Amino acid sequence: MRVAVLGCGGMGHVHAQSFAGMADAELVGVCDIDAELAGELASKTGTRAFCSFADMLEETDPQVISIALPSYLHKQAVLEAAEAGKHVICEKPVALSLEDTDEIIEACRRNGVRLFVGHVVRFFPEYEQVRRQIKEGRIGEPGVAHTKRVGGHPGIARGWFKDHAKSGGVIVDMMIHDIDFMRWIWGEVKSVYAMNACKDDSDYALVTLEFANGAAANLEAHWGDPGPFRYAAEISGSAGLIRLDSAASASLHVRTRAQAERDGRFAEIPQSPGVLSPYDRELAHFLACVRDGAVPLVTAEDAREALRIALAALESIQTGKVVLL
Amino acid sequence: MKKLKVGLISFAHGHAYSYLASLAAMPEVEIVGIADESQSRVASIVERTGLPYYADYRELLATDADAIVICSENVHHARHAIAAAEARKHVLCEKPLGISVSEMERMIAAARDNGVQLMTAFPCRYLPAVTGAKAAIERGDIGDIVAVKGTNHGTNPGGWFTDRALSGGGALLDHTVHVMDLLNWMIGSEVKEVYGYAASRFGETKIDDAGLVHVKFAGGAFAVIDTSWSRPKSFPTWGDVTMEIIGTKGSISVDGFAQKNEVYSDLAGKGSWSYWGDDMDRLMIESFVGSLLEGRPVPITGEDGLRSAAVALAAYESAKLGQPVAL
């Protein structure tokens, strides 16, 4: 399958390197308006670099476009790809408004191309295991859940994250992973209440979801946490609970003397390595769905619903009220 | 040595056992008796300690006790505390202080009018991780507090706790107040708005065993607390007290009972966490006794108890309305 990647930032690197390592995928090109970024990624992955999306479409004739642009550029890119008859993989959030999302979904439908949205948490083995064990009834009926996703502020390296008109902020951009995960395990959400403090280099949110089944979850997300990036969840039910914690399951710690001499301390990077990364699993799954026409593990409608809940959280922050969905 | 004479009313709440043990270990305390309407509940303690037993708490109040520790069912706190105050006894009352704002106001007034002190039993203030966090906040380590995510998870305590006629409420009342007191103490600003979720999710009991409480403070900070009795029987410990405190210049994580060993015993049939940190109940009792002997104000007042319980009561109202309520 011929795949091209649009956007050569952090996620673009992840996508391109993942496709480059797949036996049944051919990375035919990478594109970024920043020629240097595109060139760098192209040489890392052994493919061609482009500065123009139109040129890349024209010259490489990909079957699938993987879009890893800043969120506010998703719509334009998906529409162009769909019009060109290419299947689309788009990073989350699919868009920043429901209107744009509907336009995206409709354009893909009209052009007969598939649309996949990168809610990658569904491809993390620890979250997948939680979902499976809940479905097996291991913890009984849904009770109260917590999710946590915190790390440094991405806006310090890439300014557009700090502009909510471009990124949506910490809820729409990052907590949306956990919103999607909670819907995956507990089903539809009936109400949303949210609190947020956003100032300078910190965007912190606490969002409580009540589900149609009567259970509730409190989701925490922070851009600007002083510690390393980490995530955790605790799902409690009438017969038990399940906890996951990225910090606790880091299986590899590398400590080097060189780092210690440079930083004045034994800095260490905790890792949780696996044969395939969650992105490898996700992108391979999407390509398999293109190949055999299967329904993906996470649909465009799932992505739309996660966005709808995230936008309801923003409305709750504005009004101070509970928003009923 | 000047001794403080202390009596205990009711062993309905299990904390009475630990408070008694702490009192018994203090040479400056003389325990003058135990009152409990249920003789069988305290029979083994009376036998073991040889302490005087009173079926009627008023007989205990007629002794020369200086102070009374109240661990009755929540709905009896007000009656016992007001009677003790009127008998000119200082009072340490188990949390929640009461089940309505008006009765807690009467408890506070009774203590004030009779010149005695009323302390609310919030031992979590004495967890070393909590006092360390408070000190770090006061030093300005994390700047101003922006938000806090707290938990006070527990196991369903059963018995009268799940009988609204005796407890006045379920997990939301039982487990809002500890962390809410810590928030009031650390943030030092009035709660102005409360949103609550309360439901019965974890077992046979009809009373609420699942709870989430959001609060907004006048100063702009906000917080959420999970109050649920959500720890299953298979969990390695009874519950937790945790706080993630987000400040303008950093953050603080408190895990009050993290000082533990992990024990795996075939005798128990499951793994367990065995806490080895300082005993918060003992530290609280020592603080109560020390304050009274030295004539200082008790460190945690009736007003503190009222402030926290009022949030839990507002959370029930909010849960019923499905919208936040002003406090």
Short mmCIF file of C-alpha atoms in Angstrom, two decimals, chain B residues 4-8 20 23-25 29-34 51-52:
data_model
loop_
_atom_site.label_atom_id
_atom_site.label_comp_id
_atom_site.label_asym_id
_atom_site.label_seq_id
_atom_site.Cartn_x
_atom_site.Cartn_y
_atom_site.Cartn_z
CA LEU B 4 -6.56 15.46 81.76
CA LYS B 5 -9.58 13.36 82.63
CA VAL B 6 -11.21 12.01 79.49
CA GLY B 7 -14.35 9.97 78.89
CA LEU B 8 -15.58 8.35 75.69
CA LEU B 20 -8.82 4.93 73.28
CA LEU B 23 -5.34 8.07 75.20
CA ALA B 24 -4.34 5.01 77.22
CA ALA B 25 -0.72 5.40 76.13
CA VAL B 29 -4.39 11.31 80.54
CA GLU B 30 -6.72 9.58 82.95
CA ILE B 31 -9.58 7.78 81.26
CA VAL B 32 -12.61 8.11 83.48
CA GLY B 33 -15.07 5.88 81.70
CA ILE B 34 -16.87 4.65 78.63
CA LEU B 51 -12.74 1.14 82.96
CA PRO B 52 -16.05 2.27 84.47
#
